[in-house]
Amino acid sequence: MTDTNRVLDRVLTVEIARVTERAAVAAAKLRGRGDEVAADQAAVDSMRKELNALNIQGTVVIGEGERDEAPMLFIGEEVGTGTGPVVDIALDPLEGTTLTAKAMPDALAVIAIAEGGTLLHAPDVYMDKIAIGGGYEPGLVDLDASPQDNLKALAKAKGVPVSEITACILDRARHAKLIEEVRNSGAAIRLITDGDVAGVIHTTDPNETGIDIYLGIGGAPEGVLAAAALRCIGGQMQARLVTNNDEQRSRAARMGIEDFERKYNLNELASGDVMFAATGVTDGSILAGVKFDDKRITTDTVVMRASTGTVRWIKAQHSFLGKFD
Ligand code: VTB
């Protein structure tokens, strides 16, 4: 790691909260309206506006997609005022577009700001992931071990029977075998319809969330964002890209990936100093959703930084409703 205080200014740890707050408020106005695209667009527009007010020389490395498919916050887009530290940005202005459109739990506005060159430039393909919270011996679970072995090892380390372990898994047909294996091992499963950034982060506070381990295949960009959070808050994670055809492999190759089978550990997904922020859009297990009343808007945000391990929970009351339009 370089001299991190020179690269990531600590003022950014407060400034970064505004970026996700603003995106979350914009998306929250469209909660439950059945329109994923409009909610996502609102979050993107607002996040971009606030990001461009930050004193950074930022490059989006994980964004809304490649330039030809994303008009804004595309991979390679330069953001910030153009003065200040040179940083890489990973973002998902609305992680959980469907959750928002249906007003379901755990939709988040998410961003990570990192020292240049330290985040895996994940292509928009799938990624197989395993994650647990902090406090366990390194290598306790492994992406290549069976679910049974991982659950048994985790239960033993936690000092509980496997039946008291809960795994979080995306509810997808591709996970039928995984779900069966986890159930056969005796563990419980929290199935989620979307939102595996939150799913991974939930493992860091099992007492609050009821989730001990995240397993299964979700988006690769979401994997890097989740890894950035775990680097800050503590936890273990391993991941491997899942590329199913030549189009996906060439997508990965364009992002500089040479070994499509490589297993990444947490530090290879996000290696340097990184700040992570998430604001709740809908109510969730760790963050409340945006609340509106006639005088103010209330947001719930977590901001973390890897090099210091500081985790800030920021409940903000925004008095001027017009400010977010
Ligand atoms: C997950 C989840 C996202 O995509 O990464 C998932 O975290 C993976 O893709 O919220 P599929 O939906 O194709 O399974 C989302 O659900 C949407 O980006």
PDB file of C-alpha atoms and ligand atoms in Angstrom, residues 92 94-99 126 129 170 172 174 192-197 214 217-220 222-223, ligand 1:
ATOM      1  CA  ASP A  92     -23.851   0.713  -8.137  1.00  0.00           C
ATOM      2  CA  LEU A  94     -29.060   1.350  -7.196  1.00  0.00           C
ATOM      3  CA  GLU A  95     -28.140  -2.187  -6.124  1.00  0.00           C
ATOM      4  CA  GLY A  96     -31.570  -3.786  -6.243  1.00  0.00           C
ATOM      5  CA  THR A  97     -33.553  -2.059  -8.978  1.00  0.00           C
ATOM      6  CA  THR A  98     -36.276  -4.705  -8.764  1.00  0.00           C
ATOM      7  CA  LEU A  99     -36.258  -4.551  -4.963  1.00  0.00           C
ATOM      8  CA  TYR A 126     -21.244 -13.710 -13.080  1.00  0.00           C
ATOM      9  CA  LYS A 129     -18.707 -16.143  -4.158  1.00  0.00           C
ATOM     10  CA  LEU A 170     -29.783 -15.774  -4.352  1.00  0.00           C
ATOM     11  CA  ARG A 172     -32.098 -18.675  -8.765  1.00  0.00           C
ATOM     12  CA  ARG A 174     -28.783 -22.181 -11.027  1.00  0.00           C
ATOM     13  CA  ILE A 192     -32.961 -13.390  -1.498  1.00  0.00           C
ATOM     14  CA  THR A 193     -34.419 -12.302  -4.819  1.00  0.00           C
ATOM     15  CA  ASP A 194     -31.706  -9.681  -5.517  1.00  0.00           C
ATOM     16  CA  GLY A 195     -29.087  -7.659  -3.717  1.00  0.00           C
ATOM     17  CA  ASP A 196     -26.065  -9.787  -3.012  1.00  0.00           C
ATOM     18  CA  VAL A 197     -23.887  -6.819  -1.984  1.00  0.00           C
ATOM     19  CA  TYR A 214     -22.986 -15.988   1.772  1.00  0.00           C
ATOM     20  CA  ILE A 217     -23.279 -16.986  -8.018  1.00  0.00           C
ATOM     21  CA  GLY A 218     -24.181 -13.315  -8.449  1.00  0.00           C
ATOM     22  CA  GLY A 219     -22.831 -10.414 -10.458  1.00  0.00           C
ATOM     23  CA  ALA A 220     -19.056  -9.900 -10.633  1.00  0.00           C
ATOM     24  CA  GLU A 222     -21.339  -6.626  -7.082  1.00  0.00           C
ATOM     25  CA  GLY A 223     -18.645  -9.046  -5.872  1.00  0.00           C
TER      26      GLY A 223
HETATM   27  C1  VTB B   1     -26.987 -10.205  -8.156  1.00  0.00           C
HETATM   28  C2  VTB B   1     -27.725  -9.192  -7.342  1.00  0.00           C
HETATM   29  C3  VTB B   1     -28.208  -8.019  -8.125  1.00  0.00           C
HETATM   30  O1  VTB B   1     -28.115  -9.376 -10.086  1.00  0.00           O
HETATM   31  O2  VTB B   1     -25.674  -9.796  -8.415  1.00  0.00           O
HETATM   32  C4  VTB B   1     -27.762 -10.561  -9.426  1.00  0.00           C
HETATM   33  O3  VTB B   1     -26.902  -8.678  -6.328  1.00  0.00           O
HETATM   34  C5  VTB B   1     -27.078 -11.519 -10.337  1.00  0.00           C
HETATM   35  O4  VTB B   1     -27.686 -11.598 -11.608  1.00  0.00           O
HETATM   36  O5  VTB B   1     -29.019  -7.204  -7.312  1.00  0.00           O
HETATM   37  P1  VTB B   1     -29.041 -12.413 -11.977  1.00  0.00           P
HETATM   38  O6  VTB B   1     -30.199 -11.528 -11.579  1.00  0.00           O
HETATM   39  O7  VTB B   1     -28.976 -12.638 -13.460  1.00  0.00           O
HETATM   40  O8  VTB B   1     -29.054 -13.681 -11.195  1.00  0.00           O
HETATM   41  C6  VTB B   1     -28.956  -8.515  -9.348  1.00  0.00           C
HETATM   42  O9  VTB B   1     -30.100  -9.240  -8.943  1.00  0.00           O
HETATM   43  C7  VTB B   1     -29.385  -7.344 -10.217  1.00  0.00           C
HETATM   44  O10 VTB B   1     -28.302  -6.583 -10.604  1.00  0.00           O
END
